[in-house]
Amino acid sequence: MQRVAEAVSHGAITVVNAIATGRGAALGVSLWTKARVTLTDRAGEIRGRNLTEVKEDPTLIETTVRRVFRRFRLHRRFGADVETRSCIPTAAGLKSSSAASNAVALATLRALGKKVSDLETVNLGVDASLEAGVTLTGAFDDACACYFGGLVVTDNTRRRVLKRFNPEGDLRVLIHVPGKKIYTKNVDPNQLKNVSSLVRVAHREAVKGNYWLSLTLNGLIYSLALGHDTFPAKEALRAGAIASGLSGKGPASAAIVPDSRVEDVLSVWSSLSGRIIETSLNRKKAQILRLAG
């Protein structure tokens, strides 16, 4: 048993949001969340802290550790101190919760000296996310994209990966993050009933490999349904992005941009309030980090 372990999981953006239909798709990006888990002898006492955003609720962090403990019937033997650090903005639709649950689950498993399959690791985090109330569908698509990297198309209801793609080309990911936050628990699924048939079209196209079309179509559908401004996506497309749209429940919008058009998109987004993040596609799996010293 190692007792202390660190792990990293990367972030993702939405290709198809699963809230309306239970089926989704997501694309890994090179934003990251790191988790450090230290086992203690305070049985059942789990203390979580988000070192980057100290005011964020630690419930998901603590619930994920508890799920791993229960999986091995160790919840009456150990406690844990858990710390996370991240460059992923929270409550913006950029999968900060999925990245955190992945990293925490992986670090907890290593600290305990336990091994399970990659999909079981993902599902431990998905179960914790549902229990903590940070997701409506379990966000299996988001969790898989964060854990495995690349682009995944999923059936969240059955927790099945339907297709995996590795988009090629010299592409960058630009993300516009407005100043406000939107938490998934505050989204009303009833707002989305009338768009479910359109979302199914976007998902079918993703399964067929037309995922850039899906990203743009999905973003437009959910922006209109949830009342988000489509201006960032429209301007990105006009400036040369090959796909652009709302990520998750928002408020962030993402654009997939050829290297040669990055400056053009940055120029048209320069007048937007908030923050712009430039990153890349992520193809790396979540992993254990070597402890310093």
PDB file of C-alpha atoms in Angstrom:
ATOM      1  CA  MET A   1       0.000   0.000   0.000  1.00  0.00           C
ATOM      2  CA  GLN A   2       1.362   3.405  -0.988  1.00  0.00           C
ATOM      3  CA  ARG A   3      -0.856   5.566   1.284  1.00  0.00           C
ATOM      4  CA  VAL A   4      -0.148   8.731  -0.770  1.00  0.00           C
ATOM      5  CA  ALA A   5      -0.747   9.028  -4.516  1.00  0.00           C
ATOM      6  CA  GLU A   6      -1.297  11.664  -7.192  1.00  0.00           C
ATOM      7  CA  ALA A   7      -3.092  11.391 -10.522  1.00  0.00           C
ATOM      8  CA  VAL A   8      -4.082  13.607 -13.423  1.00  0.00           C
ATOM      9  CA  SER A   9      -7.081  13.595 -15.752  1.00  0.00           C
ATOM     10  CA  HIS A  10      -7.591  16.011 -18.607  1.00  0.00           C
ATOM     11  CA  GLY A  11     -10.660  18.028 -19.503  1.00  0.00           C
ATOM     12  CA  ALA A  12     -13.078  17.856 -22.428  1.00  0.00           C
ATOM     13  CA  ILE A  13     -15.603  19.814 -24.460  1.00  0.00           C
ATOM     14  CA  THR A  14     -19.047  18.757 -25.618  1.00  0.00           C
ATOM     15  CA  VAL A  15     -19.710  17.313 -29.042  1.00  0.00           C
ATOM     16  CA  VAL A  16     -23.251  16.130 -28.203  1.00  0.00           C
ATOM     17  CA  ASN A  17     -24.836  16.943 -24.848  1.00  0.00           C
ATOM     18  CA  ALA A  18     -26.533  13.848 -23.369  1.00  0.00           C
ATOM     19  CA  ILE A  19     -29.007  15.643 -21.111  1.00  0.00           C
ATOM     20  CA  ALA A  20     -31.870  15.593 -23.645  1.00  0.00           C
ATOM     21  CA  THR A  21     -31.545  11.998 -24.874  1.00  0.00           C
ATOM     22  CA  GLY A  22     -29.177  10.022 -22.637  1.00  0.00           C
ATOM     23  CA  ARG A  23     -26.685   9.702 -25.502  1.00  0.00           C
ATOM     24  CA  GLY A  24     -23.698  11.975 -25.922  1.00  0.00           C
ATOM     25  CA  ALA A  25     -20.246  12.618 -27.275  1.00  0.00           C
ATOM     26  CA  ALA A  26     -17.260  14.566 -26.002  1.00  0.00           C
ATOM     27  CA  LEU A  27     -13.736  15.498 -27.062  1.00  0.00           C
ATOM     28  CA  GLY A  28     -10.690  15.471 -24.778  1.00  0.00           C
ATOM     29  CA  VAL A  29      -8.700  18.699 -24.477  1.00  0.00           C
ATOM     30  CA  SER A  30      -5.390  19.433 -22.801  1.00  0.00           C
ATOM     31  CA  LEU A  31      -6.714  21.216 -19.744  1.00  0.00           C
ATOM     32  CA  TRP A  32      -6.102  19.211 -16.567  1.00  0.00           C
ATOM     33  CA  THR A  33      -7.052  18.410 -13.000  1.00  0.00           C
ATOM     34  CA  LYS A  34      -4.595  16.831 -10.567  1.00  0.00           C
ATOM     35  CA  ALA A  35      -5.553  15.051  -7.345  1.00  0.00           C
ATOM     36  CA  ARG A  36      -3.447  14.062  -4.348  1.00  0.00           C
ATOM     37  CA  VAL A  37      -4.908  11.495  -1.934  1.00  0.00           C
ATOM     38  CA  THR A  38      -3.361  10.801   1.450  1.00  0.00           C
ATOM     39  CA  LEU A  39      -4.784   7.892   3.436  1.00  0.00           C
ATOM     40  CA  THR A  40      -5.279   8.425   7.172  1.00  0.00           C
ATOM     41  CA  ASP A  41      -6.229   6.284  10.147  1.00  0.00           C
ATOM     42  CA  ARG A  42      -9.302   8.439  10.829  1.00  0.00           C
ATOM     43  CA  ALA A  43     -11.720   5.766   9.635  1.00  0.00           C
ATOM     44  CA  GLY A  44     -14.563   7.187   7.563  1.00  0.00           C
ATOM     45  CA  GLU A  45     -13.360  10.782   7.787  1.00  0.00           C
ATOM     46  CA  ILE A  46     -12.670  12.232   4.338  1.00  0.00           C
ATOM     47  CA  ARG A  47     -11.585  15.827   3.902  1.00  0.00           C
ATOM     48  CA  GLY A  48     -11.521  17.337   0.425  1.00  0.00           C
ATOM     49  CA  ARG A  49     -10.132  20.682  -0.726  1.00  0.00           C
ATOM     50  CA  ASN A  50     -10.035  22.366  -4.113  1.00  0.00           C
ATOM     51  CA  LEU A  51      -6.792  24.328  -3.876  1.00  0.00           C
ATOM     52  CA  THR A  52      -7.499  26.288  -7.054  1.00  0.00           C
ATOM     53  CA  GLU A  53     -11.020  27.422  -6.181  1.00  0.00           C
ATOM     54  CA  VAL A  54     -11.194  27.144  -2.418  1.00  0.00           C
ATOM     55  CA  LYS A  55     -14.876  28.134  -2.217  1.00  0.00           C
ATOM     56  CA  GLU A  56     -16.032  25.224  -4.396  1.00  0.00           C
ATOM     57  CA  ASP A  57     -18.052  22.509  -2.650  1.00  0.00           C
ATOM     58  CA  PRO A  58     -15.793  19.484  -1.910  1.00  0.00           C
ATOM     59  CA  THR A  59     -18.695  16.994  -1.911  1.00  0.00           C
ATOM     60  CA  LEU A  60     -17.726  15.357  -5.226  1.00  0.00           C
ATOM     61  CA  ILE A  61     -14.094  14.933  -4.147  1.00  0.00           C
ATOM     62  CA  GLU A  62     -15.113  13.310  -0.872  1.00  0.00           C
ATOM     63  CA  THR A  63     -17.858  11.170  -2.401  1.00  0.00           C
ATOM     64  CA  THR A  64     -15.458   9.753  -4.997  1.00  0.00           C
ATOM     65  CA  VAL A  65     -13.005   8.605  -2.329  1.00  0.00           C
ATOM     66  CA  ARG A  66     -15.861   7.113  -0.329  1.00  0.00           C
ATOM     67  CA  ARG A  67     -17.047   5.181  -3.397  1.00  0.00           C
ATOM     68  CA  VAL A  68     -13.591   3.662  -3.887  1.00  0.00           C
ATOM     69  CA  PHE A  69     -13.347   2.767  -0.199  1.00  0.00           C
ATOM     70  CA  ARG A  70     -16.742   1.045  -0.313  1.00  0.00           C
ATOM     71  CA  ARG A  71     -15.781  -0.852  -3.461  1.00  0.00           C
ATOM     72  CA  PHE A  72     -13.111  -2.649  -1.399  1.00  0.00           C
ATOM     73  CA  ARG A  73     -14.971  -2.522   1.946  1.00  0.00           C
ATOM     74  CA  LEU A  74     -12.299  -0.285   3.433  1.00  0.00           C
ATOM     75  CA  HIS A  75     -14.542   2.587   4.541  1.00  0.00           C
ATOM     76  CA  ARG A  76     -14.348   1.471   8.172  1.00  0.00           C
ATOM     77  CA  ARG A  77     -10.568   1.193   8.054  1.00  0.00           C
ATOM     78  CA  PHE A  78      -9.324   4.373   6.391  1.00  0.00           C
ATOM     79  CA  GLY A  79      -9.982   8.056   6.061  1.00  0.00           C
ATOM     80  CA  ALA A  80      -8.379  10.405   3.561  1.00  0.00           C
ATOM     81  CA  ASP A  81      -7.175  13.933   2.959  1.00  0.00           C
ATOM     82  CA  VAL A  82      -7.734  14.917  -0.669  1.00  0.00           C
ATOM     83  CA  GLU A  83      -6.493  17.957  -2.562  1.00  0.00           C
ATOM     84  CA  THR A  84      -7.184  18.915  -6.152  1.00  0.00           C
ATOM     85  CA  ARG A  85      -5.612  21.533  -8.424  1.00  0.00           C
ATOM     86  CA  SER A  86      -6.916  22.428 -11.850  1.00  0.00           C
ATOM     87  CA  CYS A  87      -6.705  24.788 -14.808  1.00  0.00           C
ATOM     88  CA  ILE A  88     -10.284  23.898 -15.840  1.00  0.00           C
ATOM     89  CA  PRO A  89     -12.823  26.632 -15.022  1.00  0.00           C
ATOM     90  CA  THR A  90     -15.621  25.264 -12.846  1.00  0.00           C
ATOM     91  CA  ALA A  91     -19.325  25.468 -13.701  1.00  0.00           C
ATOM     92  CA  ALA A  92     -18.574  26.481 -17.287  1.00  0.00           C
ATOM     93  CA  GLY A  93     -19.440  23.293 -19.192  1.00  0.00           C
ATOM     94  CA  LEU A  94     -15.805  22.178 -19.515  1.00  0.00           C
ATOM     95  CA  LYS A  95     -16.073  18.899 -17.572  1.00  0.00           C
ATOM     96  CA  SER A  96     -14.309  20.016 -14.418  1.00  0.00           C
ATOM     97  CA  SER A  97     -16.359  17.543 -12.352  1.00  0.00           C
ATOM     98  CA  SER A  98     -15.581  14.570 -14.612  1.00  0.00           C
ATOM     99  CA  ALA A  99     -11.882  15.384 -14.644  1.00  0.00           C
ATOM    100  CA  ALA A 100     -11.857  15.722 -10.854  1.00  0.00           C
ATOM    101  CA  SER A 101     -13.717  12.456 -10.202  1.00  0.00           C
ATOM    102  CA  ASN A 102     -11.402  10.595 -12.588  1.00  0.00           C
ATOM    103  CA  ALA A 103      -8.244  11.958 -10.990  1.00  0.00           C
ATOM    104  CA  VAL A 104      -9.478  11.385  -7.441  1.00  0.00           C
ATOM    105  CA  ALA A 105     -10.646   7.827  -8.171  1.00  0.00           C
ATOM    106  CA  LEU A 106      -7.351   6.938  -9.840  1.00  0.00           C
ATOM    107  CA  ALA A 107      -5.242   8.424  -7.039  1.00  0.00           C
ATOM    108  CA  THR A 108      -7.331   6.695  -4.363  1.00  0.00           C
ATOM    109  CA  LEU A 109      -6.944   3.335  -6.065  1.00  0.00           C
ATOM    110  CA  ARG A 110      -3.166   3.778  -6.242  1.00  0.00           C
ATOM    111  CA  ALA A 111      -2.945   4.920  -2.618  1.00  0.00           C
ATOM    112  CA  LEU A 112      -4.802   1.751  -1.592  1.00  0.00           C
ATOM    113  CA  GLY A 113      -2.682  -0.423  -3.869  1.00  0.00           C
ATOM    114  CA  LYS A 114      -5.786  -1.601  -5.735  1.00  0.00           C
ATOM    115  CA  LYS A 115      -6.314  -2.115  -9.464  1.00  0.00           C
ATOM    116  CA  VAL A 116      -9.510  -2.171 -11.492  1.00  0.00           C
ATOM    117  CA  SER A 117     -10.161  -1.732 -15.213  1.00  0.00           C
ATOM    118  CA  ASP A 118     -10.156   1.704 -16.803  1.00  0.00           C
ATOM    119  CA  LEU A 119     -13.913   1.564 -17.317  1.00  0.00           C
ATOM    120  CA  GLU A 120     -14.530   0.604 -13.708  1.00  0.00           C
ATOM    121  CA  THR A 121     -12.377   3.539 -12.627  1.00  0.00           C
ATOM    122  CA  VAL A 122     -14.497   5.815 -14.812  1.00  0.00           C
ATOM    123  CA  ASN A 123     -17.714   4.337 -13.439  1.00  0.00           C
ATOM    124  CA  LEU A 124     -16.618   4.856  -9.840  1.00  0.00           C
ATOM    125  CA  GLY A 125     -16.357   8.553 -10.685  1.00  0.00           C
ATOM    126  CA  VAL A 126     -19.655   8.564 -12.580  1.00  0.00           C
ATOM    127  CA  ASP A 127     -21.432   6.952  -9.609  1.00  0.00           C
ATOM    128  CA  ALA A 128     -19.868   9.541  -7.300  1.00  0.00           C
ATOM    129  CA  SER A 129     -20.970  12.373  -9.602  1.00  0.00           C
ATOM    130  CA  LEU A 130     -24.564  11.120  -9.555  1.00  0.00           C
ATOM    131  CA  GLU A 131     -24.503  10.716  -5.778  1.00  0.00           C
ATOM    132  CA  ALA A 132     -23.038  14.203  -5.336  1.00  0.00           C
ATOM    133  CA  GLY A 133     -25.681  15.705  -7.646  1.00  0.00           C
ATOM    134  CA  VAL A 134     -23.231  17.379 -10.033  1.00  0.00           C
ATOM    135  CA  THR A 135     -24.662  15.686 -13.128  1.00  0.00           C
ATOM    136  CA  LEU A 136     -28.091  14.822 -14.515  1.00  0.00           C
ATOM    137  CA  THR A 137     -27.066  11.870 -16.702  1.00  0.00           C
ATOM    138  CA  GLY A 138     -23.921  10.580 -14.988  1.00  0.00           C
ATOM    139  CA  ALA A 139     -21.862  12.328 -17.690  1.00  0.00           C
ATOM    140  CA  PHE A 140     -20.401   9.022 -18.850  1.00  0.00           C
ATOM    141  CA  ASP A 141     -19.452  10.629 -22.180  1.00  0.00           C
ATOM    142  CA  ASP A 142     -17.589  13.454 -20.469  1.00  0.00           C
ATOM    143  CA  ALA A 143     -15.865  11.104 -18.040  1.00  0.00           C
ATOM    144  CA  CYS A 144     -14.669   8.833 -20.872  1.00  0.00           C
ATOM    145  CA  ALA A 145     -13.344  11.742 -22.945  1.00  0.00           C
ATOM    146  CA  CYS A 146     -11.524  13.101 -19.904  1.00  0.00           C
ATOM    147  CA  TYR A 147     -10.106   9.687 -18.966  1.00  0.00           C
ATOM    148  CA  PHE A 148      -9.201   8.213 -22.358  1.00  0.00           C
ATOM    149  CA  GLY A 149      -8.638  11.328 -24.452  1.00  0.00           C
ATOM    150  CA  GLY A 150      -9.699  11.580 -28.080  1.00  0.00           C
ATOM    151  CA  LEU A 151     -13.336  11.748 -29.103  1.00  0.00           C
ATOM    152  CA  VAL A 152     -15.867   9.326 -27.652  1.00  0.00           C
ATOM    153  CA  VAL A 153     -19.491   8.713 -28.603  1.00  0.00           C
ATOM    154  CA  THR A 154     -21.528   7.021 -25.884  1.00  0.00           C
ATOM    155  CA  ASP A 155     -24.826   5.698 -24.635  1.00  0.00           C
ATOM    156  CA  ASN A 156     -24.856   7.204 -21.149  1.00  0.00           C
ATOM    157  CA  THR A 157     -27.951   5.303 -20.094  1.00  0.00           C
ATOM    158  CA  ARG A 158     -26.254   1.943 -20.659  1.00  0.00           C
ATOM    159  CA  ARG A 159     -22.768   3.286 -20.001  1.00  0.00           C
ATOM    160  CA  ARG A 160     -21.467   2.016 -23.296  1.00  0.00           C
ATOM    161  CA  VAL A 161     -18.805   3.512 -25.539  1.00  0.00           C
ATOM    162  CA  LEU A 162     -20.293   3.304 -29.033  1.00  0.00           C
ATOM    163  CA  LYS A 163     -17.425   4.788 -31.056  1.00  0.00           C
ATOM    164  CA  ARG A 164     -13.997   6.298 -30.494  1.00  0.00           C
ATOM    165  CA  PHE A 165     -12.266   8.646 -32.931  1.00  0.00           C
ATOM    166  CA  ASN A 166      -8.872  10.303 -33.046  1.00  0.00           C
ATOM    167  CA  PRO A 167      -9.374  13.553 -35.005  1.00  0.00           C
ATOM    168  CA  GLU A 168      -6.399  14.381 -37.168  1.00  0.00           C
ATOM    169  CA  GLY A 169      -4.995  17.626 -38.498  1.00  0.00           C
ATOM    170  CA  ASP A 170      -3.233  20.686 -37.133  1.00  0.00           C
ATOM    171  CA  LEU A 171      -6.057  21.845 -34.917  1.00  0.00           C
ATOM    172  CA  ARG A 172      -6.338  24.068 -31.881  1.00  0.00           C
ATOM    173  CA  VAL A 173      -9.206  24.402 -29.427  1.00  0.00           C
ATOM    174  CA  LEU A 174     -10.290  27.907 -28.466  1.00  0.00           C
ATOM    175  CA  ILE A 175     -12.717  28.344 -25.580  1.00  0.00           C
ATOM    176  CA  HIS A 176     -14.618  31.473 -24.613  1.00  0.00           C
ATOM    177  CA  VAL A 177     -15.535  31.472 -20.906  1.00  0.00           C
ATOM    178  CA  PRO A 178     -17.935  34.233 -19.779  1.00  0.00           C
ATOM    179  CA  GLY A 179     -17.612  35.484 -16.234  1.00  0.00           C
ATOM    180  CA  LYS A 180     -20.737  33.778 -14.896  1.00  0.00           C
ATOM    181  CA  LYS A 181     -21.034  30.196 -13.628  1.00  0.00           C
ATOM    182  CA  ILE A 182     -23.845  27.733 -14.312  1.00  0.00           C
ATOM    183  CA  TYR A 183     -24.143  24.590 -12.188  1.00  0.00           C
ATOM    184  CA  THR A 184     -25.695  21.490 -13.752  1.00  0.00           C
ATOM    185  CA  LYS A 185     -28.002  20.983 -10.755  1.00  0.00           C
ATOM    186  CA  ASN A 186     -29.699  24.273 -11.689  1.00  0.00           C
ATOM    187  CA  VAL A 187     -30.525  23.211 -15.255  1.00  0.00           C
ATOM    188  CA  ASP A 188     -34.180  22.257 -15.835  1.00  0.00           C
ATOM    189  CA  PRO A 189     -34.351  19.163 -18.120  1.00  0.00           C
ATOM    190  CA  ASN A 190     -37.910  20.140 -19.061  1.00  0.00           C
ATOM    191  CA  GLN A 191     -36.426  22.966 -21.127  1.00  0.00           C
ATOM    192  CA  LEU A 192     -34.949  20.332 -23.426  1.00  0.00           C
ATOM    193  CA  LYS A 193     -37.908  18.069 -24.165  1.00  0.00           C
ATOM    194  CA  ASN A 194     -38.754  19.835 -27.398  1.00  0.00           C
ATOM    195  CA  VAL A 195     -35.234  19.529 -28.833  1.00  0.00           C
ATOM    196  CA  SER A 196     -34.564  15.839 -28.169  1.00  0.00           C
ATOM    197  CA  SER A 197     -35.299  14.814 -31.779  1.00  0.00           C
ATOM    198  CA  LEU A 198     -32.762  17.346 -33.056  1.00  0.00           C
ATOM    199  CA  VAL A 199     -30.160  16.167 -30.567  1.00  0.00           C
ATOM    200  CA  ARG A 200     -30.671  12.597 -31.807  1.00  0.00           C
ATOM    201  CA  VAL A 201     -29.736  13.799 -35.288  1.00  0.00           C
ATOM    202  CA  ALA A 202     -26.522  15.300 -33.929  1.00  0.00           C
ATOM    203  CA  HIS A 203     -25.712  12.052 -32.131  1.00  0.00           C
ATOM    204  CA  ARG A 204     -26.339   9.917 -35.220  1.00  0.00           C
ATOM    205  CA  GLU A 205     -23.981  12.110 -37.200  1.00  0.00           C
ATOM    206  CA  ALA A 206     -21.318  11.726 -34.502  1.00  0.00           C
ATOM    207  CA  VAL A 207     -21.633   7.926 -34.653  1.00  0.00           C
ATOM    208  CA  LYS A 208     -21.073   8.151 -38.422  1.00  0.00           C
ATOM    209  CA  GLY A 209     -17.911  10.205 -37.885  1.00  0.00           C
ATOM    210  CA  ASN A 210     -19.374  13.608 -38.776  1.00  0.00           C
ATOM    211  CA  TYR A 211     -18.491  14.882 -35.331  1.00  0.00           C
ATOM    212  CA  TRP A 212     -17.611  18.467 -36.300  1.00  0.00           C
ATOM    213  CA  LEU A 213     -21.082  18.848 -37.773  1.00  0.00           C
ATOM    214  CA  SER A 214     -22.476  17.362 -34.561  1.00  0.00           C
ATOM    215  CA  LEU A 215     -20.552  19.812 -32.365  1.00  0.00           C
ATOM    216  CA  THR A 216     -21.876  22.835 -34.234  1.00  0.00           C
ATOM    217  CA  LEU A 217     -25.448  21.541 -34.510  1.00  0.00           C
ATOM    218  CA  ASN A 218     -25.547  20.515 -30.853  1.00  0.00           C
ATOM    219  CA  GLY A 219     -24.228  23.882 -29.751  1.00  0.00           C
ATOM    220  CA  LEU A 220     -26.901  25.730 -31.674  1.00  0.00           C
ATOM    221  CA  ILE A 221     -29.675  23.460 -30.348  1.00  0.00           C
ATOM    222  CA  TYR A 222     -28.702  23.778 -26.699  1.00  0.00           C
ATOM    223  CA  SER A 223     -27.915  27.492 -26.927  1.00  0.00           C
ATOM    224  CA  LEU A 224     -31.417  28.180 -28.182  1.00  0.00           C
ATOM    225  CA  ALA A 225     -33.036  25.798 -25.686  1.00  0.00           C
ATOM    226  CA  LEU A 226     -31.153  27.176 -22.670  1.00  0.00           C
ATOM    227  CA  GLY A 227     -31.106  30.818 -23.694  1.00  0.00           C
ATOM    228  CA  HIS A 228     -27.398  31.244 -24.442  1.00  0.00           C
ATOM    229  CA  ASP A 229     -26.033  33.718 -26.959  1.00  0.00           C
ATOM    230  CA  THR A 230     -24.900  32.031 -30.203  1.00  0.00           C
ATOM    231  CA  PHE A 231     -22.725  35.012 -31.164  1.00  0.00           C
ATOM    232  CA  PRO A 232     -19.348  33.496 -30.105  1.00  0.00           C
ATOM    233  CA  ALA A 233     -19.947  30.339 -32.153  1.00  0.00           C
ATOM    234  CA  LYS A 234     -21.227  32.218 -35.204  1.00  0.00           C
ATOM    235  CA  GLU A 235     -18.266  34.592 -35.181  1.00  0.00           C
ATOM    236  CA  ALA A 236     -15.791  31.720 -34.775  1.00  0.00           C
ATOM    237  CA  LEU A 237     -17.287  29.918 -37.771  1.00  0.00           C
ATOM    238  CA  ARG A 238     -17.187  33.090 -39.875  1.00  0.00           C
ATOM    239  CA  ALA A 239     -13.515  33.533 -38.957  1.00  0.00           C
ATOM    240  CA  GLY A 240     -12.500  30.035 -40.061  1.00  0.00           C
ATOM    241  CA  ALA A 241     -13.346  27.558 -37.293  1.00  0.00           C
ATOM    242  CA  ILE A 242     -14.389  24.147 -38.629  1.00  0.00           C
ATOM    243  CA  ALA A 243     -16.793  23.670 -35.729  1.00  0.00           C
ATOM    244  CA  SER A 244     -18.031  25.798 -32.843  1.00  0.00           C
ATOM    245  CA  GLY A 245     -20.755  25.676 -30.236  1.00  0.00           C
ATOM    246  CA  LEU A 246     -21.839  25.669 -26.623  1.00  0.00           C
ATOM    247  CA  SER A 247     -20.012  23.187 -24.380  1.00  0.00           C
ATOM    248  CA  GLY A 248     -22.162  21.296 -21.911  1.00  0.00           C
ATOM    249  CA  LYS A 249     -24.857  23.413 -20.338  1.00  0.00           C
ATOM    250  CA  GLY A 250     -22.589  26.432 -20.847  1.00  0.00           C
ATOM    251  CA  PRO A 251     -21.846  29.176 -20.557  1.00  0.00           C
ATOM    252  CA  ALA A 252     -18.531  28.383 -22.313  1.00  0.00           C
ATOM    253  CA  SER A 253     -18.345  28.043 -26.095  1.00  0.00           C
ATOM    254  CA  ALA A 254     -15.631  26.054 -27.868  1.00  0.00           C
ATOM    255  CA  ALA A 255     -14.229  26.319 -31.371  1.00  0.00           C
ATOM    256  CA  ILE A 256     -12.141  23.812 -33.324  1.00  0.00           C
ATOM    257  CA  VAL A 257      -9.737  25.890 -35.366  1.00  0.00           C
ATOM    258  CA  PRO A 258      -7.020  25.074 -37.931  1.00  0.00           C
ATOM    259  CA  ASP A 259      -3.634  26.443 -36.861  1.00  0.00           C
ATOM    260  CA  SER A 260      -3.696  28.868 -39.772  1.00  0.00           C
ATOM    261  CA  ARG A 261      -6.949  30.513 -38.583  1.00  0.00           C
ATOM    262  CA  VAL A 262      -6.328  30.793 -34.844  1.00  0.00           C
ATOM    263  CA  GLU A 263      -5.413  34.478 -34.968  1.00  0.00           C
ATOM    264  CA  ASP A 264      -8.522  35.210 -37.021  1.00  0.00           C
ATOM    265  CA  VAL A 265     -10.804  33.639 -34.424  1.00  0.00           C
ATOM    266  CA  LEU A 266      -8.944  35.286 -31.550  1.00  0.00           C
ATOM    267  CA  SER A 267      -9.406  38.606 -33.297  1.00  0.00           C
ATOM    268  CA  VAL A 268     -13.192  38.316 -33.604  1.00  0.00           C
ATOM    269  CA  TRP A 269     -13.445  37.058 -30.021  1.00  0.00           C
ATOM    270  CA  SER A 270     -11.292  39.864 -28.630  1.00  0.00           C
ATOM    271  CA  SER A 271     -14.345  42.056 -28.020  1.00  0.00           C
ATOM    272  CA  LEU A 272     -16.107  39.422 -25.897  1.00  0.00           C
ATOM    273  CA  SER A 273     -16.205  39.858 -22.138  1.00  0.00           C
ATOM    274  CA  GLY A 274     -14.738  37.066 -20.039  1.00  0.00           C
ATOM    275  CA  ARG A 275     -11.749  34.856 -20.724  1.00  0.00           C
ATOM    276  CA  ILE A 276     -10.369  33.065 -23.786  1.00  0.00           C
ATOM    277  CA  ILE A 277      -8.433  29.812 -23.404  1.00  0.00           C
ATOM    278  CA  GLU A 278      -6.269  28.374 -26.160  1.00  0.00           C
ATOM    279  CA  THR A 279      -5.480  24.677 -25.864  1.00  0.00           C
ATOM    280  CA  SER A 280      -5.134  21.513 -27.937  1.00  0.00           C
ATOM    281  CA  LEU A 281      -6.832  18.161 -28.410  1.00  0.00           C
ATOM    282  CA  ASN A 282      -5.829  15.646 -25.748  1.00  0.00           C
ATOM    283  CA  ARG A 283      -4.984  12.072 -26.705  1.00  0.00           C
ATOM    284  CA  LYS A 284      -3.426  11.017 -23.386  1.00  0.00           C
ATOM    285  CA  LYS A 285      -5.108   8.724 -20.889  1.00  0.00           C
ATOM    286  CA  ALA A 286      -5.506   9.710 -17.237  1.00  0.00           C
ATOM    287  CA  GLN A 287      -2.460   8.585 -15.315  1.00  0.00           C
ATOM    288  CA  ILE A 288      -0.660   8.286 -11.994  1.00  0.00           C
ATOM    289  CA  LEU A 289       1.894  11.002 -11.317  1.00  0.00           C
ATOM    290  CA  ARG A 290       5.291  10.410  -9.761  1.00  0.00           C
ATOM    291  CA  LEU A 291       5.442  11.852  -6.254  1.00  0.00           C
ATOM    292  CA  ALA A 292       8.051  14.527  -5.663  1.00  0.00           C
ATOM    293  CA  GLY A 293      10.981  13.365  -3.581  1.00  0.00           C
TER     294      GLY A 293
END
